[in-house]
Amino acid sequence: MRFHSAACAAVISAAAVSSASAFGFSPVAVPPRTIAQSSPKPHNHRLHPVAFLSSSSSRSFGMTSTTTTAIATSAPSSSSTSLSLAAGGGPEALEEYAASFASISKSSKIQNPKLVKLAGAAALPLSYLAGAAMTPSRRLAARAIGGIVTAVAAGGVGKSAVEEDVRKGCPAAIARRLLELGLEDANVADGVERLREDYGVEEVDFVDMKTEVYGVYLQGMAKNPLLKTSEMKELTNLRNALRLTNQQLGQAHAEAAVKFFRDISRFASKEELADEDHPDRISLDKYLFLSERAFRQGGETEEAFTFEMSRIGKAFDGLTKEQCLERVENTAKPFYERALNSARSKLDSGAVNPEMLSRAKATLGLSDEVAHQMHIEEFAKEVRVQLGMPETDDEDDEEEDEFIEDEEGNLKLVEREVKDTSGIKFQEGAFERLSKLQEVLSLSDIEGDLEISSTVTEFWCNTALAVMNDAIAKTKSPDKAWSIIEKRQKELFLQDSSMKKLLTQITIQSLGTMLEKTRLFADVGNQAATVNGLNDLIEAKNICKEVLTHGGWKEFDDFEATIFDPNDTSSACGFLSPSVRYNMHRLYFYRSISKGDAGKKKVSDETMAKLQEVQKILGVPESEINFEYKQYFCPDLQKALTAATEEVAKGNATSALVDTYKAEIQQMKADYRLDNDMVVFYSAPLYNEALYKIAGKAPGGIPTKDDVNTLKCLQDLLDIDEVNAQRVASEVFADTYKKAIKEALGSTGIIAEEYRKPLDDLKDRLGMSEEECREIYVRAMSEKFKPMVEFISNEMERLVLTQDQLSQKRGIDYGEDYFKSGKSASGKLGLGTEGNIMRDIMNLIDFYTENDLIEKREVGTKKIEKKIPAEEEGGEEQTITEEVPVYENTYPITALSSGAITEQLAELCYRQFLVSSFTEQGPNAARYEASKGTWGGILGLSSAKMEEIGSNIGGMVYDNYITQMMGSKGALDQQDMMFLANVQAKLGITAEEGEDLMLKTQTKVLSEEASVLFGSEKEPSPETIKAFREKCNSLGLDLQNDIGISKARLVDLFQYEIGPGINSGDITNDDGDLIDEIRDSLGLAEEEGEEVIESIISTRSRGLLAEAKSFVLRGMAADAVARLKELVQYAAFVDGDLGLAPEKSDAQKMYFSFAASDFEGLDEETVEKQKVLLKTALGIPDVE
């Protein structure tokens, strides 16, 4: 019977399964994975979970899921998987996880996974035989092949099924191995690793199994809300047992986080998970804490840590890294708080130290800032304990201040009753215990004192406030009050620095309360009650001040400024508005003024002292005080001053009259306690009015002698100082003085000498200051000065502009007769001098100088040497150094500042003046020369601008003169130098500037000569070059840098100068010094000179050789010898090495012709030397 091969394989495959069963193996069903499902639950208690089968198409490690079937139970499933976790911790979760794989063990008859390989191997021979028998074929080979194929197919299927079945039990085996050996066993890691080989699992799959087991353990641990510090070490041991890397650990935490949150969120709402006290929220926080510790202890980088925590935060409903770390910190704090409590309880045993707390902090992962803050809080608890108080202050029990409504409907503050805290103080030994705790907690003295101060402040303030009020009430003396305050300070360990601030606040509170009560009287205009209240406040202030001074603190020396600061709202008076405070002071002021026997107002010394104290208490500024005084006293003062002024202003005033009124005013000042400024406030306007009246009645506006006397009496009476009197006089008599100045000028514009003294006398009579008179004088002169400048400006334009140019500029058509010349400017040395306006300029200079308009201003000092004659005969003369002031002339009015001339015209005027002074040869030359600086200052030109203009003119003069002289004479002689020195002196050119101008001009001339030298079609002769070169050298000019001749042209000049001499024989090898002199003069380097000489010799030698050869071939021996003798001259420069290479036969012919020639006149040595040079040059040294 025949079977189809495919059917055969199927039958054999089934037989293989049966055969596997015969060896004790059987396929095992995969246990279903269950997940928690949400169900209704009352309150915060969980119901039993409802389990259902996973509908996923695939399982971890290649396991295939079965059909989804829902199973509802009223109790936990006995076969829960990794997602249905026990609540007892990690080990319990592993036990339940391992139990979920129990069905595999029960259905499998072979418990040892190594037997799986044997089962697969046993199935292969049987399948082979069956396949060989069942494959129809006449050929043995075909049957063998069929058997093998069938065996492989059937046996492979049987082996794969068995190995897959066993492999699925590997995760449970890992869990059981961990439970059996324990996490701290030294061999647990190797034991777990051997399971991979036993179960035949690939490395990648085995890592996934280990991470899943780790996740199961982690979830089980987190399910129990109770966190134990040992669990951190437990997780570390688990990681080491499973040999997980940082990356694998992070993956385990991330995957487990997804499952853990999904499991919890099925039973807890978002509101419950937001509740920090809910068990499920606590479990989530515990998971975050364990994860953070695992990553940190694993040495993750900050980037990796952020990544891992972000993954977990994302799984936990999208928490950020910061939110995760905040919850981790809140989870760790209670543990550290217990450690701190333990440290406090063991403090006296000496068993605790800062290092122990540091280790605990590091274990829990708390930051230094958080731990330090917890240290401070723990110290604060101990402070309260040492005070005999509970660790924490129950704020709910404190009584609050209340507001009640009065009959009129206004809210009124009812202060709470202050508890008696006088019995609260530190126990004996408290200081030593707190000091120990401060050291253990690593707190600074400042921090310790601050915590003590913040705790005991209320108790100390209660005592201090009561004592201060008793002192104010005079039931306790200031000395007794201070002793109680100081004793309470010591009982509560309060530092001086803290107590000073508290004393300030208590004093402010005590005095501020009194001021608030007084304010109520002032608001209703009760003057008597307001005055009494402020008097009581003054007394209370002095008592408080006396109490505080017992402490010897300098901080309270300026008591009023510290306690009654109006700009500080927390001060004793700062809570009141300025208007309220000013009103209270005004009421006190009006009530305090008394009247004397004659009914006159008077302020006594006692009243004045109290007023000043009230001013400080209420923080009233001086401006307000002055206003009050003016309102109250000044009408009387003004009346008295007016009467006295009117009487004195009538004229014929005497000193007795002035003294009488002055005594009355002084008595009023004393009675009213008025200062001088307040009196002048009213007296100054009265004086001004009297002065204007006197000026209006004076003839010609000039006061008479009696008027002058009256004004002086008024100044004395009204206490007007000289400065103010002169200021007012300048305002009143300015026009009078200016008119007098103009009249003194006359037609000449210069004040004659006989008018100067009357002007000075007028100034004194008018009572004006020197400064004001000078300003008026300058203003008067400027009115005369400006037209003079404008005239000169117009004349200058007429000189330098043509008729058309001037008409175009001014927009006016001028006739021919307006111009002195229709031509443009011209003159000597290229400078225009025609139409000289020097007379007008000198008139303006005279006007300026004769009227003393030039002012001297001190600009600094300088040291000079001064010789002191000998005191006695035969003594030595001494030289001392003295520092003297340095002055410069200033010009109060200038042509430019007056607007009478443009800057361009001003420069042109100065230029014209310089040219005229330079060219003037007559008697005015010296005067012009001396007035150059003055004219520039009058124009308003700066020193730099004047120097610039002078240099420009000097440049033109130098350029024209030197060009002319060098063109005619070739060089400047002594007479020329003297002329230039004279120009330099006249134009104010410095020696350095003159030298620079001359150098520039000479350079320009020689540069032009160089251009002519190279511009000619003929080569310049050696003599021309030599003359030019020596001229440049004599002036110290560098041909390249100064004259601007390029390096290539310098080389040409060298060649032009020595070439003809070498060719003619005038320059030989013996003339090396001459050649070096020429080369150095041209600024060429030695190498550059050698190159030129070599070029000349090489070029000429080749030409001579060619000519000599031609003459020899033609039989013209004499001509050939002449060329060869010249060739020998060139050969002498280079020791015969001319670089020539003639044909040997030609060279021999030329040599023999030379040797046979006539050497008449030459000695034998010279002849022999020439022959050797020629042989060397021709390359035939062996020719005899």
Tab-separated table of C-alpha atoms in Angstrom, residues 116-465:
chain	number	residue	atom	x	y	z
A	116	VAL	CA	14.904	17.268	27.074
A	117	LYS	CA	17.857	16.819	24.745
A	118	LEU	CA	17.774	13.068	25.220
A	119	ALA	CA	14.093	12.981	24.391
A	120	GLY	CA	14.701	14.827	21.143
A	121	ALA	CA	17.587	12.531	20.216
A	122	ALA	CA	15.551	9.375	20.911
A	123	ALA	CA	12.815	10.471	18.564
A	124	LEU	CA	15.167	10.686	15.565
A	125	PRO	CA	16.110	6.924	14.998
A	126	LEU	CA	12.546	5.764	15.325
A	127	SER	CA	11.338	8.337	12.853
A	128	TYR	CA	14.116	7.419	10.514
A	129	LEU	CA	13.185	3.707	10.425
A	130	ALA	CA	9.539	4.427	9.940
A	131	GLY	CA	10.277	6.862	7.146
A	132	ALA	CA	12.554	4.397	5.378
A	133	ALA	CA	9.976	1.619	5.534
A	134	MET	CA	7.096	3.770	4.423
A	135	THR	CA	8.819	5.477	1.486
A	136	PRO	CA	8.028	3.435	-1.692
A	137	SER	CA	11.102	3.191	-3.904
A	138	ARG	CA	13.046	0.491	-5.627
A	139	ARG	CA	16.282	2.209	-4.941
A	140	LEU	CA	17.982	2.007	-1.602
A	141	ALA	CA	19.332	5.513	-1.850
A	142	ALA	CA	15.912	6.977	-2.442
A	143	ARG	CA	14.483	5.110	0.532
A	144	ALA	CA	17.334	6.256	2.721
A	145	ILE	CA	16.811	9.865	1.754
A	146	GLY	CA	13.092	9.609	2.382
A	147	GLY	CA	13.732	8.120	5.802
A	148	ILE	CA	16.090	10.890	6.763
A	149	VAL	CA	13.724	13.628	5.612
A	150	THR	CA	10.842	12.073	7.471
A	151	ALA	CA	12.911	11.568	10.575
A	152	VAL	CA	14.169	15.121	10.588
A	153	ALA	CA	10.712	16.552	10.094
A	154	ALA	CA	9.023	14.387	12.689
A	155	GLY	CA	11.871	14.375	15.214
A	156	GLY	CA	12.397	18.149	14.863
A	157	VAL	CA	8.805	18.795	15.642
A	158	GLY	CA	8.877	16.584	18.675
A	159	LYS	CA	12.094	18.090	20.046
A	160	SER	CA	10.922	21.701	19.511
A	161	ALA	CA	7.689	21.134	21.363
A	162	VAL	CA	9.432	19.578	24.319
A	163	GLU	CA	12.185	22.240	24.540
A	164	GLU	CA	9.672	25.092	24.266
A	165	ASP	CA	7.604	23.535	27.016
A	166	VAL	CA	10.578	23.308	29.348
A	167	ARG	CA	11.898	26.769	28.430
A	168	LYS	CA	8.689	28.348	29.599
A	169	GLY	CA	9.416	27.120	33.057
A	170	CYS	CA	12.756	28.976	33.263
A	171	PRO	CA	11.385	32.243	34.804
A	172	ALA	CA	9.733	30.266	37.601
A	173	ALA	CA	12.991	28.384	38.102
A	174	ILE	CA	14.816	31.703	38.506
A	175	ALA	CA	12.279	32.800	41.098
A	176	ARG	CA	12.547	29.501	42.993
A	177	ARG	CA	16.346	29.630	42.878
A	178	LEU	CA	16.306	33.095	44.434
A	179	LEU	CA	13.879	31.938	47.139
A	180	GLU	CA	15.824	28.771	47.874
A	181	LEU	CA	19.293	30.312	48.142
A	182	GLY	CA	18.335	33.734	49.414
A	183	LEU	CA	19.511	37.090	48.008
A	184	GLU	CA	22.537	37.315	50.287
A	185	ASP	CA	23.918	33.887	49.418
A	186	ALA	CA	27.382	34.093	47.886
A	187	ASN	CA	26.494	31.502	45.182
A	188	VAL	CA	23.092	32.817	44.238
A	189	ALA	CA	24.324	34.709	41.158
A	190	ASP	CA	26.119	31.634	39.771
A	191	GLY	CA	23.103	29.483	40.622
A	192	VAL	CA	20.806	31.731	38.649
A	193	GLU	CA	23.245	31.896	35.729
A	194	ARG	CA	23.377	28.049	35.467
A	195	LEU	CA	19.651	27.955	34.818
A	196	ARG	CA	20.186	29.473	31.383
A	197	GLU	CA	22.281	26.489	30.298
A	198	ASP	CA	19.994	23.984	32.037
A	199	TYR	CA	16.952	25.319	30.231
A	200	GLY	CA	18.703	25.977	26.942
A	201	VAL	CA	17.692	29.630	26.857
A	202	GLU	CA	19.375	32.192	24.627
A	203	GLU	CA	21.264	35.005	26.373
A	204	VAL	CA	18.877	37.694	25.144
A	205	ASP	CA	15.825	35.770	26.312
A	206	PHE	CA	17.458	34.959	29.636
A	207	VAL	CA	18.081	38.685	30.278
A	208	ASP	CA	14.395	39.387	29.568
A	209	MET	CA	13.444	36.656	32.063
A	210	LYS	CA	15.684	38.126	34.754
A	211	THR	CA	14.342	41.638	34.249
A	212	GLU	CA	10.786	40.287	34.494
A	213	VAL	CA	11.610	38.462	37.730
A	214	TYR	CA	13.218	41.652	39.072
A	215	GLY	CA	10.109	43.608	38.131
A	216	VAL	CA	7.863	41.077	39.890
A	217	TYR	CA	9.930	41.382	43.058
A	218	LEU	CA	9.956	45.202	42.824
A	219	GLN	CA	6.186	45.388	42.348
A	220	GLY	CA	5.583	43.059	45.238
A	221	MET	CA	7.809	45.167	47.424
A	222	ALA	CA	6.060	48.406	46.381
A	223	LYS	CA	2.574	46.885	46.927
A	224	ASN	CA	3.217	46.984	50.645
A	225	PRO	CA	2.831	50.705	51.577
A	226	LEU	CA	5.076	50.252	54.579
A	227	LEU	CA	8.590	51.248	53.517
A	228	LYS	CA	11.581	49.735	55.260
A	229	THR	CA	15.137	50.971	54.780
A	230	SER	CA	16.281	47.354	54.479
A	231	GLU	CA	14.357	47.119	51.212
A	232	MET	CA	16.934	49.318	49.484
A	233	LYS	CA	19.662	46.828	50.329
A	234	GLU	CA	17.294	44.011	49.400
A	235	LEU	CA	16.876	45.447	45.905
A	236	THR	CA	20.638	45.891	45.551
A	237	ASN	CA	21.178	42.224	46.483
A	238	LEU	CA	18.497	41.207	43.988
A	239	ARG	CA	20.199	43.157	41.234
A	240	ASN	CA	23.552	41.574	42.053
A	241	ALA	CA	21.984	38.106	42.179
A	242	LEU	CA	20.523	38.621	38.715
A	243	ARG	CA	23.677	40.399	37.468
A	244	LEU	CA	21.744	43.206	35.825
A	245	THR	CA	23.554	46.080	34.146
A	246	ASN	CA	22.430	49.690	34.567
A	247	GLN	CA	20.605	49.548	31.265
A	248	GLN	CA	18.863	46.279	32.147
A	249	LEU	CA	17.973	47.639	35.583
A	250	GLY	CA	16.396	50.728	34.040
A	251	GLN	CA	14.430	48.579	31.607
A	252	ALA	CA	13.171	46.398	34.471
A	253	HIS	CA	11.995	49.418	36.451
A	254	ALA	CA	10.336	51.034	33.412
A	255	GLU	CA	8.437	47.879	32.356
A	256	ALA	CA	7.403	47.076	35.899
A	257	ALA	CA	6.226	50.689	36.372
A	258	VAL	CA	3.791	50.343	33.479
A	259	LYS	CA	2.336	47.134	34.929
A	260	PHE	CA	2.336	48.445	38.487
A	261	PHE	CA	0.478	51.675	37.691
A	262	ARG	CA	-1.970	49.845	35.444
A	263	ASP	CA	-2.726	47.381	38.239
A	264	ILE	CA	-3.210	50.098	40.878
A	265	SER	CA	-5.189	52.494	38.690
A	266	ARG	CA	-7.817	49.820	38.129
A	267	PHE	CA	-8.797	50.002	41.776
A	268	ALA	CA	-7.979	53.621	42.703
A	269	SER	CA	-9.396	56.811	41.249
A	270	LYS	CA	-7.328	59.847	40.325
A	271	GLU	CA	-8.639	61.668	43.373
A	272	GLU	CA	-7.434	58.833	45.606
A	273	LEU	CA	-4.025	58.758	43.899
A	274	ALA	CA	-3.749	62.511	44.466
A	275	ASP	CA	-4.308	61.969	48.196
A	276	GLU	CA	-0.882	61.684	49.817
A	277	ASP	CA	-2.312	59.592	52.667
A	278	HIS	CA	-4.051	57.037	50.475
A	279	PRO	CA	-2.348	53.566	50.565
A	280	ASP	CA	-2.180	53.306	46.769
A	281	ARG	CA	-0.588	56.755	46.511
A	282	ILE	CA	1.900	55.699	49.193
A	283	SER	CA	2.724	52.572	47.166
A	284	LEU	CA	3.383	54.653	44.060
A	285	ASP	CA	5.624	57.008	46.021
A	286	LYS	CA	7.453	54.018	47.471
A	287	TYR	CA	8.017	52.684	43.939
A	288	LEU	CA	9.466	56.054	42.893
A	289	PHE	CA	11.696	56.129	45.957
A	290	LEU	CA	13.051	52.601	45.396
A	291	SER	CA	13.677	53.380	41.732
A	292	GLU	CA	15.509	56.626	42.493
A	293	ARG	CA	17.722	54.872	45.051
A	294	ALA	CA	18.440	51.974	42.672
A	295	PHE	CA	19.540	54.340	39.896
A	296	ARG	CA	21.630	56.568	42.131
A	297	GLN	CA	23.337	53.667	43.889
A	298	GLY	CA	24.015	52.100	40.505
A	299	GLY	CA	26.172	55.078	39.566
A	300	GLU	CA	24.045	56.316	36.676
A	301	THR	CA	25.158	59.472	34.892
A	302	GLU	CA	22.901	62.494	35.282
A	303	GLU	CA	21.660	62.127	31.700
A	304	ALA	CA	20.885	58.446	32.173
A	305	PHE	CA	19.229	59.115	35.535
A	306	THR	CA	16.995	61.771	33.977
A	307	PHE	CA	16.034	59.377	31.193
A	308	GLU	CA	15.147	56.510	33.543
A	309	MET	CA	13.165	58.657	35.979
A	310	SER	CA	11.342	60.318	33.095
A	311	ARG	CA	10.281	56.900	31.795
A	312	ILE	CA	8.844	55.955	35.168
A	313	GLY	CA	7.171	59.356	35.498
A	314	LYS	CA	5.568	58.919	32.113
A	315	ALA	CA	4.228	55.488	33.174
A	316	PHE	CA	2.836	57.096	36.346
A	317	ASP	CA	0.302	59.231	34.493
A	318	GLY	CA	2.872	61.631	32.986
A	319	LEU	CA	4.761	62.872	36.034
A	320	THR	CA	7.725	65.138	35.306
A	321	LYS	CA	11.164	64.389	36.657
A	322	GLU	CA	10.805	67.225	39.159
A	323	GLN	CA	7.469	65.876	40.392
A	324	CYS	CA	8.970	62.410	40.759
A	325	LEU	CA	11.915	63.702	42.781
A	326	GLU	CA	9.618	65.787	44.972
A	327	ARG	CA	7.612	62.677	45.866
A	328	VAL	CA	10.831	60.738	46.437
A	329	GLU	CA	11.999	63.444	48.815
A	330	ASN	CA	8.699	63.380	50.716
A	331	THR	CA	9.028	59.618	51.017
A	332	ALA	CA	12.572	59.820	52.373
A	333	LYS	CA	11.918	62.608	54.873
A	334	PRO	CA	10.050	60.516	57.494
A	335	PHE	CA	12.954	58.049	57.629
A	336	TYR	CA	15.461	60.802	58.159
A	337	GLU	CA	13.161	62.406	60.695
A	338	ARG	CA	13.167	59.141	62.659
A	339	ALA	CA	16.963	59.125	62.462
A	340	LEU	CA	17.036	62.656	63.851
A	341	ASN	CA	14.643	61.727	66.631
A	342	SER	CA	16.855	58.754	67.445
A	343	ALA	CA	19.896	61.018	67.524
A	344	ARG	CA	18.170	63.295	69.995
A	345	SER	CA	17.145	60.414	72.240
A	346	LYS	CA	20.706	59.036	72.281
A	347	LEU	CA	22.361	62.450	72.616
A	348	ASP	CA	23.493	61.970	76.219
A	349	SER	CA	24.968	58.540	75.446
A	350	GLY	CA	27.555	60.018	73.099
A	351	ALA	CA	26.742	57.344	70.522
A	352	VAL	CA	25.706	59.772	67.799
A	353	ASN	CA	27.847	62.028	65.667
A	354	PRO	CA	27.516	64.080	62.446
A	355	GLU	CA	29.035	61.266	60.380
A	356	MET	CA	26.190	58.907	61.277
A	357	LEU	CA	23.626	61.431	60.086
A	358	SER	CA	25.626	62.010	56.900
A	359	ARG	CA	25.510	58.301	56.118
A	360	ALA	CA	21.778	58.181	56.765
A	361	LYS	CA	21.268	61.191	54.515
A	362	ALA	CA	23.308	59.607	51.742
A	363	THR	CA	21.425	56.305	52.063
A	364	LEU	CA	18.083	58.074	51.715
A	365	GLY	CA	19.311	60.355	48.942
A	366	LEU	CA	18.326	63.607	50.612
A	367	SER	CA	19.967	66.809	49.377
A	368	ASP	CA	22.162	68.856	51.695
A	369	GLU	CA	19.649	71.701	51.664
A	370	VAL	CA	16.681	69.541	52.666
A	371	ALA	CA	18.651	67.688	55.338
A	372	HIS	CA	19.978	70.942	56.757
A	373	GLN	CA	16.484	72.368	57.002
A	374	MET	CA	15.360	69.219	58.832
A	375	HIS	CA	18.290	69.648	61.212
A	376	ILE	CA	17.074	73.153	62.015
A	377	GLU	CA	13.529	71.903	62.591
A	378	GLU	CA	14.810	69.132	64.864
A	379	PHE	CA	16.844	71.636	66.850
A	380	ALA	CA	13.756	73.826	67.217
A	381	LYS	CA	11.853	70.852	68.676
A	382	GLU	CA	14.559	70.282	71.256
A	383	VAL	CA	14.506	73.976	72.163
A	384	ARG	CA	10.806	73.714	72.965
A	385	VAL	CA	11.388	70.527	74.980
A	386	GLN	CA	14.089	72.212	77.035
A	387	LEU	CA	11.644	75.022	77.715
A	388	GLY	CA	9.195	72.489	79.135
A	389	MET	CA	6.893	72.789	76.127
A	390	PRO	CA	5.564	70.258	73.592
A	391	GLU	CA	7.748	69.680	70.522
A	392	THR	CA	5.315	71.409	68.198
A	393	ASP	CA	3.170	74.457	68.725
A	394	ASP	CA	-0.532	73.747	68.223
A	395	GLU	CA	-1.500	76.922	66.472
A	396	ASP	CA	-5.157	75.962	66.452
A	397	ASP	CA	-5.317	76.513	70.201
A	398	GLU	CA	-4.076	80.103	69.987
A	399	GLU	CA	-6.609	82.823	70.493
A	400	GLU	CA	-6.970	85.195	67.570
A	401	ASP	CA	-7.561	88.934	67.732
A	402	GLU	CA	-11.158	89.729	66.951
A	403	PHE	CA	-13.063	92.617	65.438
A	404	ILE	CA	-16.393	93.635	66.966
A	405	GLU	CA	-18.893	96.174	65.749
A	406	ASP	CA	-19.637	99.157	67.995
A	407	GLU	CA	-22.938	101.038	68.294
A	408	GLU	CA	-22.138	103.210	65.281
A	409	GLY	CA	-21.370	100.202	63.118
A	410	ASN	CA	-17.583	100.679	63.102
A	411	LEU	CA	-15.265	97.690	63.528
A	412	LYS	CA	-13.171	97.798	66.654
A	413	LEU	CA	-10.158	95.587	67.318
A	414	VAL	CA	-10.302	93.546	70.511
A	415	GLU	CA	-6.855	92.238	71.312
A	416	ARG	CA	-6.522	88.713	72.634
A	417	GLU	CA	-5.552	88.240	76.223
A	418	VAL	CA	-1.822	87.790	76.627
A	419	LYS	CA	-1.014	84.512	78.359
A	420	ASP	CA	1.296	84.477	81.354
A	421	THR	CA	4.573	83.040	80.056
A	422	SER	CA	6.821	84.224	82.852
A	423	GLY	CA	7.303	80.661	84.094
A	424	ILE	CA	8.662	79.394	80.790
A	425	LYS	CA	12.448	79.159	80.883
A	426	PHE	CA	15.206	76.726	80.009
A	427	GLN	CA	15.793	73.780	82.297
A	428	GLU	CA	19.064	73.182	84.055
A	429	GLY	CA	21.611	71.682	81.691
A	430	ALA	CA	19.666	72.877	78.652
A	431	PHE	CA	22.524	74.962	77.309
A	432	GLU	CA	24.961	72.000	77.336
A	433	ARG	CA	22.411	69.689	75.694
A	434	LEU	CA	21.526	72.191	73.002
A	435	SER	CA	25.213	72.808	72.320
A	436	LYS	CA	25.781	69.057	71.846
A	437	LEU	CA	22.780	68.782	69.540
A	438	GLN	CA	23.919	71.805	67.553
A	439	GLU	CA	27.298	70.140	66.995
A	440	VAL	CA	25.724	66.806	65.985
A	441	LEU	CA	23.380	68.574	63.563
A	442	SER	CA	26.275	70.662	62.138
A	443	LEU	CA	24.469	73.946	62.762
A	444	SER	CA	26.303	77.253	63.046
A	445	ASP	CA	26.079	79.445	66.129
A	446	ILE	CA	24.017	81.941	64.151
A	447	GLU	CA	21.494	79.274	63.167
A	448	GLY	CA	21.281	77.933	66.702
A	449	ASP	CA	20.786	81.390	68.147
A	450	LEU	CA	18.169	82.169	65.513
A	451	GLU	CA	16.083	79.112	66.408
A	452	ILE	CA	16.300	79.870	70.114
A	453	SER	CA	15.412	83.486	69.435
A	454	SER	CA	12.405	82.624	67.250
A	455	THR	CA	11.074	80.314	69.971
A	456	VAL	CA	11.578	82.485	73.041
A	457	THR	CA	10.890	85.880	71.442
A	458	GLU	CA	7.216	85.846	72.402
A	459	PHE	CA	7.949	84.924	76.023
A	460	TRP	CA	10.639	87.571	76.392
A	461	CYS	CA	8.496	90.211	74.676
A	462	ASN	CA	5.592	89.519	77.048
A	463	THR	CA	7.856	90.196	80.009
A	464	ALA	CA	9.669	93.163	78.456
A	465	LEU	CA	6.454	94.830	77.308
